[in-house]
Structures are given as structure tokens and as C-alpha cells.
CSV table of C-alpha atoms and ligand atoms in Angstrom, one decimal:
chain,number,residue,atom,x,y,z
A,1,GLN,CA,22.3,4.2,13.6
A,2,PHE,CA,21.7,2.4,16.9
A,3,HIS,CA,23.6,2.0,20.1
A,4,MET,CA,24.2,-1.8,20.4
A,5,ILE,CA,23.8,-3.1,23.9
A,6,ARG,CA,25.5,-6.3,25.0
A,7,HIS,CA,23.3,-9.2,26.0
A,8,GLU,CA,25.3,-9.6,29.2
A,9,ASP,CA,24.6,-6.0,30.2
A,10,LEU,CA,20.9,-6.6,30.4
A,11,VAL,CA,19.0,-7.8,33.5
A,12,TRP,CA,15.6,-9.3,32.7
A,13,GLY,CA,12.6,-8.8,35.0
A,14,GLU,CA,8.9,-9.6,35.0
A,15,SER,CA,6.8,-9.8,31.8
A,16,LEU,CA,4.6,-6.8,31.4
A,17,GLY,CA,2.4,-8.0,28.6
A,18,GLN,CA,2.5,-7.9,24.8
A,19,GLY,CA,2.0,-5.7,21.7
A,20,SER,CA,1.8,-6.4,18.0
A,21,PHE,CA,4.3,-9.2,17.5
A,22,THR,CA,6.2,-8.2,20.6
A,23,HIS,CA,6.5,-9.1,24.3
A,24,VAL,CA,7.6,-6.4,26.9
A,25,TYR,CA,9.5,-7.0,30.1
A,26,ARG,CA,10.7,-4.8,33.0
A,27,GLY,CA,14.5,-4.9,33.2
A,28,ALA,CA,17.7,-3.0,33.8
A,29,LYS,CA,20.8,-2.3,31.8
A,30,LYS,CA,24.3,-2.0,33.3
A,31,ASP,CA,26.1,1.2,32.4
A,32,GLN,CA,29.9,0.9,31.8
A,33,ARG,CA,30.4,4.6,32.1
A,34,ASP,CA,31.5,4.7,35.8
A,35,THR,CA,33.5,2.0,37.5
A,36,GLU,CA,30.9,0.5,39.8
A,37,THR,CA,28.1,-1.1,37.6
A,38,HIS,CA,25.4,1.4,37.9
A,39,THR,CA,22.1,0.1,36.4
A,40,THR,CA,19.3,2.0,34.6
A,41,GLU,CA,15.7,0.7,34.8
A,42,VAL,CA,14.5,-0.1,31.3
A,43,LEU,CA,11.7,-1.6,29.3
A,44,LEU,CA,12.7,-4.5,27.1
A,45,LYS,CA,10.6,-5.0,24.0
A,46,VAL,CA,11.3,-8.4,22.4
A,47,LEU,CA,10.2,-9.2,18.8
A,48,ASP,CA,8.4,-12.6,18.7
A,49,ALA,CA,10.6,-15.2,17.1
A,50,GLU,CA,7.9,-16.2,14.6
A,51,HIS,CA,7.9,-12.6,13.3
A,52,LYS,CA,11.7,-12.5,12.9
A,53,ASN,CA,11.3,-11.2,9.3
A,54,SER,CA,9.8,-8.0,10.7
A,55,TRP,CA,12.9,-7.2,12.7
A,56,GLU,CA,13.9,-4.5,10.1
A,57,SER,CA,10.5,-2.7,10.6
A,58,PHE,CA,10.8,-3.3,14.3
A,59,PHE,CA,14.1,-1.5,14.6
A,60,GLU,CA,13.2,1.0,11.9
A,61,ALA,CA,10.3,2.2,14.1
A,62,ALA,CA,12.7,2.5,17.0
A,63,SER,CA,15.5,4.2,15.1
A,64,LEU,CA,12.9,6.8,14.0
A,65,MET,CA,12.5,7.5,17.7
A,66,SER,CA,16.2,7.6,18.5
A,67,GLN,CA,17.2,9.9,15.6
A,68,ILE,CA,15.2,12.7,17.0
A,69,SER,CA,14.9,13.7,20.6
A,70,HIS,CA,12.0,15.5,22.3
A,71,LYS,CA,10.8,15.7,25.8
A,72,HIS,CA,7.5,13.9,24.9
A,73,LEU,CA,9.2,11.2,22.8
A,74,LEU,CA,10.1,7.9,24.4
A,75,LEU,CA,13.9,7.5,24.8
A,76,VAL,CA,15.3,4.4,23.1
A,77,TYR,CA,18.7,3.4,24.6
A,78,GLY,CA,19.5,1.0,21.8
A,79,VAL,CA,19.1,-2.6,20.6
A,80,SER,CA,20.4,-5.9,21.7
A,81,VAL,CA,20.6,-8.8,19.3
A,82,HIS,CA,21.6,-12.1,20.8
A,83,LYS,CA,21.0,-15.5,19.1
A,84,SER,CA,17.4,-15.2,17.8
A,85,LYS,CA,16.4,-12.5,20.3
A,86,ASN,CA,15.8,-9.0,18.9
A,87,VAL,CA,15.4,-6.6,21.8
A,88,MET,CA,14.7,-2.9,21.9
A,89,VAL,CA,15.8,-1.3,25.1
A,90,GLN,CA,13.6,1.7,26.0
A,91,GLU,CA,13.4,4.1,29.0
A,92,PHE,CA,11.1,2.7,31.6
A,93,VAL,CA,8.1,5.1,32.0
A,94,LYS,CA,6.8,4.8,35.6
A,95,HIS,CA,3.0,4.8,35.2
A,96,GLY,CA,2.7,2.9,32.0
A,97,ALA,CA,0.2,3.2,29.2
A,98,LEU,CA,-2.4,5.9,29.4
A,99,ASP,CA,-5.4,3.8,28.2
A,100,LEU,CA,-5.1,1.6,31.3
A,101,TYR,CA,-4.4,4.6,33.6
A,102,LEU,CA,-7.6,6.3,32.3
A,103,LYS,CA,-9.7,3.2,33.0
A,104,ARG,CA,-8.4,3.0,36.6
A,105,SER,CA,-8.1,6.6,37.6
A,106,ALA,CA,-10.5,9.6,37.8
A,107,VAL,CA,-8.8,12.7,36.4
A,108,SER,CA,-10.1,16.2,35.9
A,109,LEU,CA,-11.0,17.8,32.6
A,110,SER,CA,-8.0,20.2,32.9
A,111,TRP,CA,-5.7,17.1,33.4
A,112,LYS,CA,-7.1,15.6,30.2
A,113,LEU,CA,-6.7,18.9,28.4
A,114,ASP,CA,-3.1,19.1,29.6
A,115,VAL,CA,-2.4,15.6,28.1
A,116,ALA,CA,-4.1,16.5,24.8
A,117,LYS,CA,-2.0,19.7,24.5
A,118,GLN,CA,1.2,17.7,25.1
A,119,LEU,CA,0.3,15.2,22.4
A,120,ALA,CA,-0.6,18.1,20.0
A,121,CYS,CA,2.8,19.7,20.6
A,122,THR,CA,4.5,16.3,19.9
A,123,LEU,CA,2.6,15.9,16.7
A,124,ASN,CA,3.6,19.4,15.7
A,125,PHE,CA,7.2,18.6,16.4
A,126,LEU,CA,7.0,15.4,14.2
A,127,GLU,CA,5.1,17.3,11.5
A,128,GLU,CA,7.8,20.0,11.3
A,129,LYS,CA,10.4,17.2,11.0
A,130,ASN,CA,8.2,15.6,8.3
A,131,ILE,CA,7.9,12.5,10.3
A,132,VAL,CA,4.8,10.4,10.4
A,133,HIS,CA,4.4,8.2,13.6
A,134,GLY,CA,1.6,6.0,12.3
A,135,ASN,CA,0.4,4.5,15.5
A,136,ILE,CA,-1.0,7.3,17.7
A,137,CYS,CA,-3.3,5.9,20.4
A,138,ALA,CA,-3.7,6.1,24.2
A,139,LYS,CA,-2.0,2.6,24.5
A,140,ASN,CA,1.1,4.2,23.0
A,141,LEU,CA,1.1,7.2,25.3
A,142,LEU,CA,3.1,6.5,28.5
A,143,LEU,CA,2.5,8.5,31.7
A,144,ALA,CA,5.8,9.6,33.2
A,145,ARG,CA,4.2,11.8,35.9
A,146,GLU,CA,0.7,11.4,37.2
A,147,GLY,CA,0.2,15.1,38.1
A,148,ASP,CA,-1.5,15.8,41.4
A,149,PRO,CA,-4.4,18.3,41.7
A,150,ASN,CA,-3.4,19.1,45.3
A,151,SER,CA,0.1,20.1,44.5
A,152,ASP,CA,-1.0,21.5,41.2
A,153,THR,CA,1.5,19.4,39.2
A,154,SER,CA,0.4,18.4,35.7
A,155,PRO,CA,0.7,15.0,34.1
A,156,PHE,CA,3.6,14.3,31.7
A,157,ILE,CA,3.3,11.9,28.8
A,158,LYS,CA,5.8,10.3,26.4
A,159,LEU,CA,4.8,8.9,23.0
A,160,SER,CA,6.0,5.4,22.5
A,161,ASP,CA,7.6,4.0,19.3
A,162,PRO,CA,5.1,3.1,16.5
A,163,GLY,CA,6.0,-0.6,16.5
A,164,ILE,CA,5.9,-2.8,13.4
A,165,GLY,CA,4.8,-0.8,10.3
A,166,VAL,CA,1.3,-1.3,8.9
A,167,ALA,CA,2.8,-2.7,5.6
A,168,LEU,CA,4.1,-5.7,7.5
A,169,LEU,CA,1.2,-6.1,9.9
A,170,GLY,CA,-1.2,-7.4,7.3
A,171,LYS,CA,-4.8,-6.3,6.7
A,172,GLU,CA,-6.5,-8.1,9.6
A,173,VAL,CA,-4.2,-6.6,12.2
A,174,VAL,CA,-4.7,-3.2,10.7
A,175,LEU,CA,-8.5,-3.7,10.6
A,176,ASP,CA,-8.2,-4.2,14.4
A,177,ARG,CA,-6.8,-0.7,14.6
A,178,ILE,CA,-10.1,0.9,13.5
A,179,PRO,CA,-10.9,3.7,14.5
A,180,TRP,CA,-7.3,4.8,15.2
A,181,VAL,CA,-5.9,3.9,11.7
A,182,ALA,CA,-6.7,6.6,9.1
A,183,PRO,CA,-9.1,5.3,6.4
A,184,GLU,CA,-6.5,6.0,3.6
A,185,VAL,CA,-3.9,3.9,5.5
A,186,LEU,CA,-6.3,1.0,5.6
A,187,GLU,CA,-6.7,1.4,1.8
A,188,THR,CA,-3.1,1.6,0.8
A,189,LEU,CA,-1.3,0.1,3.9
A,190,GLU,CA,1.0,3.2,3.5
A,191,LEU,CA,1.4,6.0,5.9
A,192,GLY,CA,0.3,9.5,4.6
A,193,GLN,CA,1.2,12.9,5.9
A,194,GLN,CA,-2.2,13.5,7.4
A,195,CYS,CA,-2.8,10.1,9.0
A,196,ASP,CA,-1.5,11.1,12.5
A,197,LYS,CA,-4.2,13.8,12.7
A,198,TRP,CA,-6.9,11.2,12.3
A,199,SER,CA,-5.4,9.0,15.0
A,200,PHE,CA,-5.0,12.1,17.2
A,201,GLY,CA,-8.8,12.6,16.9
A,202,ALA,CA,-9.5,9.0,18.0
A,203,THR,CA,-7.0,9.4,20.9
A,204,LEU,CA,-8.7,12.6,22.0
A,205,TRP,CA,-11.9,10.6,22.1
A,206,GLU,CA,-10.3,8.0,24.4
A,207,ILE,CA,-8.8,10.6,26.7
A,208,PHE,CA,-12.1,12.4,27.2
A,209,ASN,CA,-14.1,9.1,27.4
A,210,GLY,CA,-12.3,7.7,30.4
A,211,GLY,CA,-10.2,5.3,28.4
A,212,GLU,CA,-13.2,3.6,26.9
A,213,VAL,CA,-12.2,1.7,23.8
A,214,PRO,CA,-13.9,3.4,20.8
A,215,LEU,CA,-16.2,0.9,18.8
A,216,HIS,CA,-15.3,-1.9,21.2
A,217,ARG,CA,-18.7,-3.5,20.5
A,218,LEU,CA,-18.0,-3.8,16.7
A,219,ASP,CA,-16.5,-6.9,15.1
A,220,PRO,CA,-13.9,-6.5,12.3
A,221,ILE,CA,-16.6,-6.6,9.6
A,222,GLN,CA,-18.7,-3.9,11.3
A,223,LYS,CA,-15.5,-1.9,11.8
A,224,GLN,CA,-14.8,-2.0,8.1
A,225,GLN,CA,-18.4,-0.9,7.4
A,226,PHE,CA,-17.9,2.0,9.9
A,227,TYR,CA,-15.3,3.3,7.4
A,228,GLU,CA,-17.3,2.4,4.3
A,229,CYS,CA,-20.3,4.4,5.6
A,230,HIS,CA,-18.0,7.3,6.6
A,231,SER,CA,-19.3,7.1,10.1
A,232,GLN,CA,-18.1,9.2,13.0
A,233,LEU,CA,-17.4,8.3,16.6
A,234,PRO,CA,-20.2,9.1,19.1
A,235,CYS,CA,-19.7,12.8,20.0
A,236,LEU,CA,-18.9,14.1,23.5
A,237,GLU,CA,-21.1,16.6,25.4
A,238,TRP,CA,-18.3,19.1,25.3
A,239,THR,CA,-19.1,20.4,21.8
A,240,GLU,CA,-15.9,22.4,21.3
A,241,LEU,CA,-13.9,19.3,21.8
A,242,ALA,CA,-16.3,17.1,19.8
A,243,ASP,CA,-15.8,19.6,16.9
A,244,LEU,CA,-12.0,19.2,17.1
A,245,ILE,CA,-12.3,15.4,17.1
A,246,SER,CA,-14.6,15.5,14.0
A,247,GLN,CA,-12.3,18.0,12.2
A,248,CYS,CA,-9.3,15.6,12.8
A,249,MET,CA,-11.4,12.6,11.8
A,250,GLN,CA,-12.3,13.8,8.3
A,251,TYR,CA,-12.3,11.1,5.7
A,252,GLN,CA,-10.5,13.5,3.3
A,253,PRO,CA,-7.0,13.8,4.6
A,254,GLU,CA,-6.3,17.3,3.2
A,255,LEU,CA,-9.3,18.7,5.1
A,256,ARG,CA,-7.8,17.7,8.5
A,257,PRO,CA,-6.4,20.7,10.5
A,258,SER,CA,-2.7,21.4,10.7
A,259,SER,CA,-1.0,20.5,14.0
A,260,ARG,CA,-0.7,24.3,14.7
A,261,ALA,CA,-4.4,24.7,14.1
A,262,ILE,CA,-5.0,21.8,16.5
A,263,ILE,CA,-2.8,23.5,19.2
A,264,ARG,CA,-4.7,26.8,18.7
A,265,HIS,CA,-8.0,25.0,19.0
A,266,LEU,CA,-6.9,23.3,22.3
A,267,ASN,CA,-5.6,26.6,23.7
A,268,SER,CA,-8.8,28.3,22.9
A,269,LEU,CA,-10.7,25.8,25.1
A,270,ILE,CA,-11.6,27.1,28.5
A,271,THR,CA,-9.7,25.2,31.2
A,272,SER,CA,-11.5,25.5,34.5
A,273,ASP,CA,-13.9,22.7,35.0
A,274,TYR,CA,-16.7,25.1,36.1
A,275,GLU,CA,-16.4,27.0,32.8
A,276,ILE,CA,-16.4,23.7,30.8
A,277,LEU,CA,-19.5,22.4,32.6
A,278,HIS,CA,-21.1,25.8,32.0
A,279,ALA,CA,-20.1,25.7,28.3
A,280,SER,CA,-21.5,22.2,27.9
A,281,GLY,CA,-24.8,23.4,29.3
A,282,THR,CA,-24.5,21.3,32.4
A,283,LEU,CA,-24.7,24.3,34.7
A,284,PRO,CA,-27.6,26.9,35.0
A,285,GLU,CA,-27.0,30.1,32.9
B,301,E4V,N1,8.4,2.3,27.8
B,301,E4V,C1,7.6,1.8,28.7
B,301,E4V,C2,6.5,1.0,28.4
B,301,E4V,N2,5.7,0.5,29.3
B,301,E4V,C3,6.0,0.7,30.6
B,301,E4V,C4,5.1,0.1,31.7
B,301,E4V,C5,5.1,0.7,32.9
B,301,E4V,C6,4.3,0.1,33.9
B,301,E4V,N3,4.3,0.7,35.2
B,301,E4V,N4,3.5,-0.9,33.7
B,301,E4V,C7,3.5,-1.5,32.5
B,301,E4V,N5,2.8,-2.5,32.0
B,301,E4V,C8,3.1,-2.7,30.7
B,301,E4V,C9,4.0,-1.8,30.3
B,301,E4V,C10,4.3,-1.0,31.4
B,301,E4V,C11,7.1,1.4,31.0
B,301,E4V,N6,7.9,1.9,30.0
């Protein structure tokens, strides 16, 4: 169920960092299609050698992404297995991960709302296909287009692959995913139908808090207690949005809104910054 890419058709570039049990590199792949070797810029995601036994989960995550295509889902070109190297070859998304972008860039409220709506539509697409992603967070949202307020172009995001499944990550790595990982997933180490809604709520919090890492001051024990006490993230000034976040981050999975309800809620939010400020009581009546 995967396009196999030959090792000799890959060109390796600089290291761009690492994920859970993986290293990512900039790179290129040679395309046989036409005579002259045309190359495509790619991201090469390599599974760490010591986690070789997770390669099934590694490729399963990617095959999930390559069985369905959607404009906001990252394109996976295929895999390349050579000696002990398991490599996933993904489309290269120009502006990288959203969490870093939000830390570095000032963006308008309507920019953030645009991104939130795109993610909600992607979740709806996955929900209708009965697919659970399992690792929704700003780090897994890639920015294909920055959007420019002057030329009124909006941002464009792509959801990355979920990476190694929680079942294989082990409890301590999953603990580190608090508050993105749904409480029931932490319990069972299995993905449930409603878990992406919880993660969506935590990701909304990141987007509207300038990429600040939620609960970054808490150590793993305190993070576990956060769930044991059924705590909620600090709420935003913008109450309508804070309401949506708390609806998504309900401890009872069945009480979380459907992705269609989430889309309706986002569409009901007023977009112009002036109106939002007014609604959040920042401006005089
Ligand atoms: N599928 C992907 C995933 N990450 C990137 C990316 C882009 C960039 N400008 N800086 C980066 N730094 C780390 C990753 C990355 C691109 N494509």
C-alpha cells in the first residue's frame, strides 16, 4: 500500500530536527517520469535505529495518510527501506511547524481563526472517513502558505502524519503529550473516536496563545495530577473561543462536540478584530 522509493533516488540535505523516535532531514527525490532527472523537494523522516521494532507503526501512520488525500493532509510520496534505514518521504511544506511559527510571528485574530477552521474541516473529513489521527497538535500542523494581510491572502495548513502510535510509545512518552492526549487514551493507550476533539481543543489553545506550550511549567507528575483533578487549561479572554475549547476538552468523550458542531461554532465567531475586541470587552461599549 506504499510507493517504494529507491535509495539511490534520494538526495539527503540538512538535518531539521527530531520527533518521537525519528529524525527529519531536508532532501530531494529524483523523478523517473521524464527523461531529464527532475527532482522534487521532500522531507525525509527517518526512524531511529534503536526503535526499529516500531517500523510497522511508523509506516502504518504514514499509510493512513497516503490512503486518503485531502488538501489539508500532508502528502506522503512513499517509503524507502535501505539496509537498516526506514525512511518516510513526505512533501516539503515551506514554512514548517505551526508551533514554532506562532512563537516567532505576530498574526491577526482572523489569521488564527482561518487556521482553526481549516483544522476543523480536516477533522471533519477524517471523522467522516472514521479515521482517528491521534496526534493533533500545533507541532503537527505545517504552514504551506503564510498568508499576507496586505494582499489579503490567508494562511494554508497541512496536517502531518501522527507518527508512532501511542501503544508503542510507552506511558512516559504519552504522559509528555499532556494536555494534547485525551485522558481516555492515557488510560487505555488506545485511540478512541472522540480523542481528536480533545486534542483539537488543546491545539486551539496553542493557536490563540501565540504558540505558548500549554502546562509547560508542570513536570510529568503534575501533568498526571492535572488529569486526575479533571483540570482545565487557563481560559482565554475571548469567551466564545474559550467555551469551544472547554467543550472539546470535556473529560467524558461522548460529551465532546461533533466536528460539524465545531465548524458551526467557529463560523459563528465574529471575524473582524475590532468586533472580537469589542466582544471580549476590550473596547468601550
Ligand atoms: N513535511 C514537512 C515537515 N517539516 C518541514 C519543515 C520546514 C521548514 N521550513 N523547517 C523545518 N524545520 C523542521 C521541519 C521543517 C517541512 N515539511
